[in-house]
Short mmCIF file of C-alpha atoms (C1' of nucleotides) in Angstrom, two decimals:
data_model
loop_
_atom_site.label_atom_id
_atom_site.label_comp_id
_atom_site.label_asym_id
_atom_site.label_seq_id
_atom_site.Cartn_x
_atom_site.Cartn_y
_atom_site.Cartn_z
CA MET A 1 -22.78 -24.19 -26.33
CA PRO A 2 -19.41 -22.62 -25.74
CA ARG A 3 -19.87 -23.07 -22.02
CA LYS A 4 -18.99 -26.77 -22.05
CA VAL A 5 -16.17 -26.57 -24.55
CA ARG A 6 -14.28 -23.84 -22.68
CA THR A 7 -14.59 -25.20 -19.20
CA ARG A 8 -10.89 -26.07 -18.94
CA GLU A 9 -9.67 -22.80 -20.38
CA GLY A 10 -11.97 -20.87 -18.02
CA GLY A 11 -10.40 -22.67 -15.08
CA ARG A 12 -6.93 -21.70 -16.19
CA ARG A 13 -7.91 -18.09 -16.64
CA GLU A 14 -9.30 -17.98 -13.11
CA ALA A 15 -6.15 -19.58 -11.74
CA ILE A 16 -4.07 -16.88 -13.41
CA ALA A 17 -6.35 -14.12 -12.10
CA SER A 18 -6.19 -15.38 -8.54
CA ALA A 19 -2.43 -15.94 -8.65
CA ALA A 20 -2.09 -12.39 -9.97
CA ALA A 21 -4.12 -11.01 -7.05
CA ARG A 22 -1.89 -12.84 -4.59
CA LEU A 23 1.36 -11.76 -6.24
CA PHE A 24 0.27 -8.15 -6.77
CA ARG A 25 -0.60 -8.00 -3.08
CA GLU A 26 2.65 -9.56 -1.90
CA LYS A 27 5.11 -7.83 -4.22
CA GLY A 28 3.13 -4.93 -5.68
CA PHE A 29 2.04 -4.52 -9.30
CA SER A 30 5.36 -3.26 -10.64
CA GLY A 31 7.29 -5.66 -8.39
CA THR A 32 5.55 -8.66 -9.97
CA GLY A 33 6.99 -10.05 -13.18
CA MET A 34 5.06 -12.01 -15.77
CA ARG A 35 7.65 -14.77 -15.25
CA ASP A 36 6.76 -14.90 -11.54
CA LEU A 37 3.10 -15.14 -12.44
CA ALA A 38 3.66 -17.79 -15.10
CA GLY A 39 5.79 -19.84 -12.72
CA SER A 40 3.13 -19.76 -10.04
CA VAL A 41 0.62 -21.43 -12.40
CA GLY A 42 3.20 -23.78 -13.92
CA ILE A 43 3.61 -22.44 -17.47
CA GLU A 44 6.04 -20.20 -19.39
CA ALA A 45 5.58 -16.42 -19.48
CA ALA A 46 4.70 -16.37 -23.17
CA SER A 47 1.90 -18.88 -22.61
CA LEU A 48 0.06 -16.49 -20.31
CA TYR A 49 -0.99 -14.49 -23.35
CA ASN A 50 -3.20 -17.29 -24.58
CA HIS A 51 -5.42 -16.60 -21.57
CA ILE A 52 -5.06 -12.90 -20.77
CA ASP A 53 -4.63 -9.67 -22.70
CA SER A 54 -1.94 -7.96 -20.62
CA LYS A 55 -0.59 -7.39 -17.14
CA ALA A 56 -2.54 -4.12 -17.03
CA ALA A 57 -5.80 -5.94 -17.79
CA LEU A 58 -5.27 -8.25 -14.80
CA LEU A 59 -4.98 -5.24 -12.49
CA ARG A 60 -8.00 -3.58 -14.07
CA ASP A 61 -10.16 -6.64 -13.52
CA ILE A 62 -9.21 -6.89 -9.86
CA CYS A 63 -9.80 -3.20 -9.10
CA PHE A 64 -13.18 -2.99 -10.79
CA ARG A 65 -14.44 -6.29 -9.46
CA ILE A 66 -13.97 -4.88 -5.95
CA ALA A 67 -15.42 -1.48 -6.86
CA ASP A 68 -18.46 -3.21 -8.36
CA ALA A 69 -18.99 -5.33 -5.26
CA CYS A 70 -18.98 -2.23 -3.03
CA ASN A 71 -21.34 -0.32 -5.29
CA ALA A 72 -23.74 -3.26 -5.59
CA HIS A 73 -23.89 -3.64 -1.81
CA LEU A 74 -24.55 0.05 -1.26
CA ARG A 75 -27.26 0.08 -3.93
CA GLU A 76 -29.06 -2.81 -2.23
CA LEU A 77 -28.77 -1.08 1.09
CA GLU A 78 -30.16 2.23 -0.12
CA ALA A 79 -33.13 0.40 -1.58
CA ALA A 80 -33.78 -1.67 1.55
CA PRO A 81 -36.71 -0.49 3.65
CA GLY A 82 -36.77 -0.36 7.43
CA LEU A 83 -33.11 0.52 8.10
CA ASP A 84 -32.31 3.83 9.77
CA SER A 85 -29.03 5.64 9.16
CA LEU A 86 -27.20 3.96 12.00
CA GLY A 87 -28.39 0.56 10.82
CA GLN A 88 -27.20 1.31 7.30
CA LEU A 89 -23.79 2.36 8.55
CA GLU A 90 -23.46 -0.77 10.64
CA ALA A 91 -24.29 -2.82 7.55
CA ILE A 92 -21.63 -0.97 5.55
CA VAL A 93 -18.97 -1.54 8.22
CA ARG A 94 -19.92 -5.20 8.47
CA PHE A 95 -19.76 -5.57 4.70
CA HIS A 96 -16.27 -4.07 4.62
CA VAL A 97 -15.04 -6.24 7.47
CA ARG A 98 -16.23 -9.35 5.64
CA LEU A 99 -14.79 -8.23 2.32
CA TRP A 100 -11.39 -7.74 3.98
CA ILE A 101 -11.62 -11.09 5.72
CA GLU A 102 -12.84 -13.10 2.73
CA ARG A 103 -11.17 -11.42 -0.25
CA LEU A 104 -8.01 -9.88 1.18
CA ASP A 105 -5.84 -10.25 -1.92
CA GLU A 106 -8.20 -8.45 -4.26
CA VAL A 107 -9.19 -5.79 -1.73
CA LEU A 108 -5.60 -4.94 -0.93
CA VAL A 109 -4.67 -4.72 -4.60
CA ALA A 110 -7.65 -2.45 -5.28
CA THR A 111 -6.66 -0.34 -2.27
CA ASN A 112 -2.89 -0.12 -2.75
CA GLU A 113 -2.13 -0.82 -6.40
CA PHE A 114 -4.89 1.08 -8.20
CA ARG A 115 -2.35 3.87 -8.78
CA SER A 116 -0.76 1.65 -11.46
CA LEU A 117 -3.99 1.72 -13.45
CA GLU A 118 -3.61 3.46 -16.83
CA GLU A 119 -5.87 6.23 -18.01
CA PRO A 120 -8.75 6.43 -18.51
CA TRP A 121 -9.18 3.61 -15.99
CA LEU A 122 -7.40 5.40 -13.16
CA GLU A 123 -9.67 8.43 -13.40
CA HIS A 124 -12.72 6.19 -13.64
CA PHE A 125 -11.69 4.25 -10.56
CA LEU A 126 -11.01 7.39 -8.52
CA GLN A 127 -14.36 8.82 -9.53
CA GLU A 128 -16.19 5.70 -8.41
CA ARG A 129 -14.40 5.82 -5.09
CA ARG A 130 -15.20 9.49 -4.56
CA MET A 131 -18.87 8.84 -5.30
CA TYR A 132 -18.95 5.86 -2.96
CA MET A 133 -17.53 7.94 -0.12
CA ARG A 134 -20.00 10.73 -0.78
CA ARG A 135 -22.93 8.38 -0.54
CA ILE A 136 -21.72 7.15 2.84
CA GLU A 137 -21.13 10.72 3.96
CA ALA A 138 -24.72 11.52 3.03
CA ILE A 139 -26.03 8.68 5.20
CA LEU A 140 -23.90 9.99 8.07
CA SER A 141 -25.16 13.55 7.64
CA GLN A 142 -28.74 12.36 7.69
CA GLY A 143 -28.12 10.36 10.85
CA ILE A 144 -26.61 13.40 12.51
CA GLN A 145 -29.60 15.49 11.50
CA GLU A 146 -31.97 12.87 12.88
CA GLY A 147 -30.00 12.69 16.12
CA SER A 148 -29.08 9.00 15.96
CA ILE A 149 -25.44 9.79 15.14
CA ARG A 150 -22.99 11.97 17.05
CA PRO A 151 -22.49 15.43 15.60
CA LEU A 152 -18.95 14.87 14.35
CA GLU A 153 -17.50 16.25 11.13
CA PRO A 154 -18.84 13.72 8.57
CA TYR A 155 -15.91 13.63 6.14
CA GLY A 156 -13.45 12.73 8.90
CA VAL A 157 -15.83 10.03 10.10
CA VAL A 158 -16.09 8.47 6.64
CA LEU A 159 -12.31 8.37 6.36
CA THR A 160 -12.06 6.69 9.75
CA LEU A 161 -14.83 4.17 9.05
CA MET A 162 -13.38 3.08 5.75
CA SER A 163 -9.78 2.74 6.88
CA ALA A 164 -10.36 1.20 10.32
CA VAL A 165 -10.93 -2.23 8.78
CA ARG A 166 -7.50 -2.22 7.15
CA GLY A 167 -6.03 -3.71 10.31
CA ILE A 168 -7.47 -6.99 9.05
CA GLU A 169 -4.42 -7.21 6.79
CA PHE A 170 -2.28 -7.96 9.86
CA TRP A 171 -4.75 -10.40 11.26
CA HIS A 172 -4.43 -12.61 8.20
CA ARG A 173 -0.79 -13.39 8.98
CA SER A 174 -1.29 -14.15 12.67
CA ARG A 175 -4.67 -15.77 12.82
CA LYS A 176 -3.68 -17.76 15.83
CA HIS A 177 -5.30 -15.96 18.72
CA VAL A 178 -8.52 -14.51 17.39
CA SER A 179 -11.37 -15.90 15.27
CA ALA A 180 -12.86 -14.10 12.28
CA ALA A 181 -16.17 -13.79 14.15
CA SER A 182 -14.49 -12.20 17.15
CA LEU A 183 -12.58 -9.77 14.96
CA GLU A 184 -15.75 -8.82 13.09
CA SER A 185 -17.72 -8.10 16.22
CA THR A 186 -14.89 -6.18 17.87
CA MET A 187 -14.48 -3.90 14.88
CA VAL A 188 -18.20 -3.39 14.31
CA GLU A 189 -18.85 -2.61 17.98
CA LEU A 190 -15.90 -0.29 18.27
CA ILE A 191 -16.74 1.71 15.18
CA VAL A 192 -20.52 1.74 15.45
CA ASP A 193 -20.45 2.67 19.13
CA GLY A 194 -17.94 5.38 18.25
CA ILE A 195 -20.44 7.07 15.97
CA ARG A 196 -23.65 6.37 17.91
CA ASN A 197 -25.11 9.33 19.74
CA SER A 198 -25.40 8.17 23.34
CA GLN A 199 -26.89 11.53 24.28
CA GLY A 200 -30.06 10.76 22.27
CA MET B 1 35.04 20.77 11.65
CA PRO B 2 33.44 18.71 8.93
CA ARG B 3 30.10 20.23 9.78
CA LYS B 4 30.74 23.48 7.97
CA VAL B 5 32.53 22.03 4.97
CA ARG B 6 29.79 19.55 4.16
CA THR B 7 26.81 21.81 4.58
CA ARG B 8 26.00 21.82 0.88
CA GLU B 9 26.43 18.10 0.44
CA GLY B 10 24.22 17.47 3.46
CA GLY B 11 21.49 19.57 1.88
CA ARG B 12 21.68 17.56 -1.30
CA ARG B 13 21.49 14.30 0.55
CA GLU B 14 18.37 15.45 2.35
CA ALA B 15 16.82 16.60 -0.90
CA ILE B 16 17.39 13.14 -2.38
CA ALA B 17 15.96 11.43 0.71
CA SER B 18 12.82 13.51 0.68
CA ALA B 19 12.32 13.16 -3.07
CA ALA B 20 12.72 9.40 -2.62
CA ALA B 21 10.01 9.35 0.06
CA ARG B 22 7.64 11.22 -2.22
CA LEU B 23 8.34 9.02 -5.25
CA PHE B 24 8.25 5.73 -3.32
CA ARG B 25 4.86 6.78 -1.97
CA GLU B 26 3.45 7.83 -5.34
CA LYS B 27 4.81 5.02 -7.52
CA GLY B 28 5.94 2.38 -5.05
CA PHE B 29 9.51 1.27 -4.37
CA SER B 30 9.86 -1.00 -7.38
CA GLY B 31 7.88 1.39 -9.57
CA THR B 32 10.40 4.17 -8.91
CA GLY B 33 13.52 4.29 -11.08
CA MET B 34 16.79 5.87 -10.09
CA ARG B 35 16.44 8.00 -13.23
CA ASP B 36 13.08 9.32 -11.93
CA LEU B 37 14.70 10.16 -8.63
CA ALA B 38 17.74 11.80 -10.22
CA GLY B 39 15.52 13.86 -12.51
CA SER B 40 13.44 15.11 -9.60
CA VAL B 41 16.55 16.61 -7.96
CA GLY B 42 18.05 17.81 -11.24
CA ILE B 43 21.05 15.52 -11.73
CA GLU B 44 21.93 12.37 -13.69
CA ALA B 45 21.26 8.91 -12.25
CA ALA B 46 24.93 8.07 -11.87
CA SER B 47 25.50 11.20 -9.78
CA LEU B 48 23.10 10.00 -7.11
CA TYR B 49 25.77 7.56 -5.95
CA ASN B 50 28.01 10.37 -4.75
CA HIS B 51 25.37 11.00 -2.07
CA ILE B 52 23.71 7.69 -1.33
CA ASP B 53 24.73 4.05 -1.10
CA SER B 54 21.88 2.39 -2.95
CA LYS B 55 18.15 2.47 -3.64
CA ALA B 56 17.68 -0.12 -0.90
CA ALA B 57 19.45 2.12 1.63
CA LEU B 58 17.01 4.95 0.91
CA LEU B 59 14.08 2.69 1.72
CA ARG B 60 15.77 1.38 4.85
CA ASP B 61 16.38 4.89 6.16
CA ILE B 62 12.74 5.88 5.67
CA CYS B 63 11.31 2.78 7.31
CA PHE B 64 13.53 2.87 10.38
CA ARG B 65 13.25 6.60 10.88
CA ILE B 66 9.49 6.13 11.26
CA ALA B 67 9.86 3.03 13.42
CA ASP B 68 12.29 4.91 15.67
CA ALA B 69 9.91 7.87 16.01
CA CYS B 70 7.08 5.56 17.13
CA ASN B 71 9.27 3.70 19.60
CA ALA B 72 10.67 6.91 21.06
CA HIS B 73 7.19 8.32 21.59
CA LEU B 74 5.95 5.16 23.27
CA ARG B 75 9.02 5.02 25.51
CA GLU B 76 8.41 8.60 26.70
CA LEU B 77 4.77 7.80 27.32
CA GLU B 78 5.46 4.69 29.36
CA ALA B 79 7.85 6.70 31.52
CA ALA B 80 5.45 9.61 31.99
CA PRO B 81 3.73 9.71 35.37
CA GLY B 82 0.10 10.63 35.94
CA LEU B 83 -1.42 9.17 32.77
CA ASP B 84 -3.93 6.35 33.12
CA SER B 85 -4.38 3.72 30.39
CA LEU B 86 -7.08 5.66 28.56
CA GLY B 87 -4.93 8.81 28.64
CA GLN B 88 -1.98 6.86 27.26
CA LEU B 89 -4.09 5.46 24.44
CA GLU B 90 -5.43 8.88 23.57
CA ALA B 91 -1.86 10.16 23.41
CA ILE B 92 -0.90 7.28 21.11
CA VAL B 93 -3.81 7.92 18.76
CA ARG B 94 -3.05 11.64 18.72
CA PHE B 95 0.61 10.93 17.97
CA HIS B 96 -0.34 8.71 15.04
CA VAL B 97 -2.79 11.24 13.67
CA ARG B 98 -0.12 13.92 13.72
CA LEU B 99 2.51 11.65 12.21
CA TRP B 100 0.16 10.88 9.32
CA ILE B 101 -0.70 14.54 8.87
CA GLU B 102 2.85 15.89 9.09
CA ARG B 103 4.97 13.13 7.57
CA LEU B 104 2.67 11.37 5.15
CA ASP B 105 5.29 10.38 2.58
CA GLU B 106 7.56 8.62 5.00
CA VAL B 107 4.74 7.03 6.99
CA LEU B 108 3.08 5.64 3.90
CA VAL B 109 6.36 4.23 2.60
CA ALA B 110 7.07 2.60 5.96
CA THR B 111 3.53 1.20 5.96
CA ASN B 112 3.20 0.01 2.36
CA GLU B 113 6.69 -0.48 0.97
CA PHE B 114 8.51 -2.12 3.89
CA ARG B 115 7.96 -5.46 2.13
CA SER B 116 10.69 -4.45 -0.33
CA LEU B 117 13.23 -4.33 2.51
CA GLU B 118 15.96 -6.94 2.18
CA GLU B 119 16.92 -9.35 4.93
CA PRO B 120 17.89 -9.02 7.66
CA TRP B 121 16.20 -5.61 7.66
CA LEU B 122 12.77 -6.91 6.80
CA GLU B 123 12.75 -9.31 9.73
CA HIS B 124 14.09 -6.60 12.02
CA PHE B 125 11.37 -4.17 10.92
CA LEU B 126 8.59 -6.73 11.36
CA GLN B 127 9.86 -7.59 14.82
CA GLU B 128 9.85 -3.95 15.87
CA ARG B 129 6.32 -3.56 14.62
CA ARG B 130 5.14 -6.68 16.44
CA MET B 131 6.70 -5.45 19.68
CA TYR B 132 5.17 -2.00 19.27
CA MET B 133 1.70 -3.51 18.84
CA ARG B 134 2.17 -5.75 21.85
CA ARG B 135 3.07 -2.81 24.07
CA ILE B 136 -0.13 -1.04 23.01
CA GLU B 137 -2.11 -4.21 23.55
CA ALA B 138 -0.69 -4.39 27.08
CA ILE B 139 -1.88 -0.86 27.83
CA LEU B 140 -5.32 -1.78 26.54
CA SER B 141 -5.49 -4.94 28.63
CA GLN B 142 -4.58 -3.02 31.73
CA GLY B 143 -7.26 -0.41 31.01
CA ILE B 144 -9.83 -3.17 30.60
CA GLN B 145 -8.76 -4.71 33.90
CA GLU B 146 -9.02 -1.33 35.62
CA GLY B 147 -12.45 -0.74 34.12
CA SER B 148 -11.63 2.45 32.21
CA ILE B 149 -11.73 0.66 28.86
CA ARG B 150 -14.54 -1.42 27.37
CA PRO B 151 -14.02 -5.16 27.63
CA LEU B 152 -13.39 -5.79 23.94
CA GLU B 153 -10.92 -8.27 22.51
CA PRO B 154 -7.64 -6.29 22.76
CA TYR B 155 -5.86 -7.54 19.64
CA GLY B 156 -8.76 -6.50 17.41
CA VAL B 157 -8.85 -3.12 19.12
CA VAL B 158 -5.13 -2.52 18.50
CA LEU B 159 -5.58 -3.36 14.82
CA THR B 160 -8.49 -0.95 14.57
CA LEU B 161 -6.71 1.86 16.45
CA MET B 162 -3.59 1.66 14.35
CA SER B 163 -5.32 1.47 10.98
CA ALA B 164 -8.10 3.97 11.57
CA VAL B 165 -5.76 6.90 10.98
CA ARG B 166 -4.87 5.67 7.50
CA GLY B 167 -7.83 7.59 6.12
CA ILE B 168 -5.62 10.66 6.44
CA GLU B 169 -4.01 9.56 3.18
CA PHE B 170 -7.19 10.58 1.34
CA TRP B 171 -7.50 13.82 3.22
CA HIS B 172 -4.12 14.99 1.93
CA ARG B 173 -5.39 15.11 -1.63
CA SER B 174 -8.63 16.94 -0.88
CA ARG B 175 -7.78 19.28 1.92
CA LYS B 176 -10.40 21.71 0.80
CA HIS B 177 -13.25 21.15 3.21
CA VAL B 178 -11.69 20.17 6.50
CA SER B 179 -8.78 21.54 8.57
CA ALA B 180 -6.05 19.41 10.09
CA ALA B 181 -7.26 20.36 13.57
CA SER B 182 -10.82 19.28 12.79
CA LEU B 183 -9.63 16.00 11.34
CA GLU B 184 -7.45 15.33 14.37
CA SER B 185 -10.22 15.95 16.87
CA THR B 186 -12.78 13.94 14.88
CA MET B 187 -10.51 10.92 14.73
CA VAL B 188 -9.37 11.12 18.34
CA GLU B 189 -12.92 11.53 19.66
CA LEU B 190 -14.29 8.75 17.48
CA ILE B 191 -11.64 6.24 18.41
CA VAL B 192 -11.17 7.15 22.06
CA ASP B 193 -14.91 7.24 22.73
CA GLY B 194 -15.18 3.90 20.95
CA ILE B 195 -12.89 2.27 23.49
CA ARG B 196 -13.96 4.20 26.61
CA ASN B 197 -16.10 2.24 29.03
CA SER B 198 -19.21 4.37 29.45
CA GLN B 199 -20.60 1.79 31.91
CA GLY B 200 -17.90 2.66 34.43
"C1'" DC C 1 1.72 -24.37 -24.75
"C1'" DC C 2 6.74 -23.97 -26.11
"C1'" DT C 3 11.44 -21.85 -27.85
"C1'" DA C 4 13.49 -17.92 -29.34
"C1'" DC C 5 13.74 -13.40 -29.29
"C1'" DC C 6 12.45 -8.07 -29.46
"C1'" DG C 7 13.57 -3.18 -27.79
"C1'" DA C 8 13.31 -0.80 -23.46
"C1'" DT C 9 14.57 -0.09 -19.00
"C1'" DC C 10 16.51 -1.54 -14.60
"C1'" DG C 11 20.24 -0.55 -10.54
"C1'" DG C 12 24.74 0.38 -10.52
"C1'" DT C 13 30.00 1.01 -11.97
"C1'" DA C 14 34.24 2.91 -14.47
"C1'" DG C 15 36.72 6.62 -15.32
"C1'" DG C 16 37.49 11.18 -15.52
"C1'" DC D 1 28.81 15.77 -11.39
"C1'" DC D 2 29.07 13.93 -16.24
"C1'" DT D 3 29.34 10.42 -20.38
"C1'" DA D 4 29.49 5.88 -21.45
"C1'" DC D 5 28.37 1.60 -20.46
"C1'" DC D 6 27.56 -3.14 -17.84
"C1'" DG D 7 24.62 -7.53 -17.39
"C1'" DA D 8 20.02 -8.56 -15.96
"C1'" DT D 9 15.36 -8.30 -16.39
"C1'" DC D 10 11.12 -6.19 -18.06
"C1'" DG D 11 6.32 -6.90 -20.83
"C1'" DG D 12 5.22 -8.75 -24.87
"C1'" DT D 13 5.46 -10.94 -29.92
"C1'" DA D 14 6.57 -14.35 -33.77
"C1'" DG D 15 6.04 -18.59 -35.26
"C1'" DG D 16 5.10 -23.08 -34.80
#
DNA sequence: CCTACCGATCGGTAGG
DNA sequence: CCTACCGATCGGTAGG
């Protein structure tokens, strides 16, 4: 029942959340005022609090929505049959490329502004990120053991994999020359061929 | 003459600049208060202004010191004889890796907080960065033409090259497992082998 | 959803 | 290098 009644309010809440993601990305969390945010959805600052709990809650929602999306994708992948380590890593890189292309605002806030999270949320977020990186490192180590992946130091490779896609931030401003599909295939080829063992 | 007399003051100024880099990195430019900064060098906020012009000037100095270092390195490289395109790109990647390892605070501030620069400095900074990327893209294009570099879309490759090293940010917190030398060689091998044309 | 307003904190200045 | 202080802005609340 409540679904129909609150349709309008739900729309407003989403508008606030997505304006917050854009502003937090552009000006940072502490550089964004509630009056900026209110203005960008056409109401007064005080009126925001009919839809949201606090500025901190907006940041929390963005960070954990992204963390959840990454974890869900990795869980699916680990359960999927018929993919070897290299195939799994390619899928992870491709997922990240698409996340950065399609949801830049949220991803950048989760990447750059998470430090403004309050405890215990900050610790929780950092722990999830550590675990995520360890799971990818484990896939790498297995691929190295099996011989499908070059015998490089796995931690350094994970760091490189996960940060390489951050260049997409620049692409968003100057999307003149290159299509999303071209960018995706360039990055995936470059990274995946970098880790593939061509000796094998 | 003034060199000797102002030795102490010069030391204080440097202490403020380096504390500012660390705080701007940790808490962001707008998240850092002048009272935080003053406290971290052991004086009152008002006393800072005997040594610096403004908060904005501290940010400006950090951003352009890093931009200047990158431009100077690239200028040397372009003038150096006997390096082919692939060798030049390896040198660029290695330079970036070392910059991120040795001067993390400043590099991260220049990378993440430059948006808080005021005009005309912001525009100036963005222009320098655009030009820097174009010069690297030109080296890549030439390498592709010569056959030493894989025929990938050059703009996407530049984005990937320049962002891949950002993983070093994580390494700084957990420098337990891996040495700086190992990290450097992992990243350089991964990236350089990713762009090398193994067909040739 | 608004007006009116809270105490806290901001970057920076005056004056010594 | 300090105390004292400026006007502006911060996130958020009261009350309707």
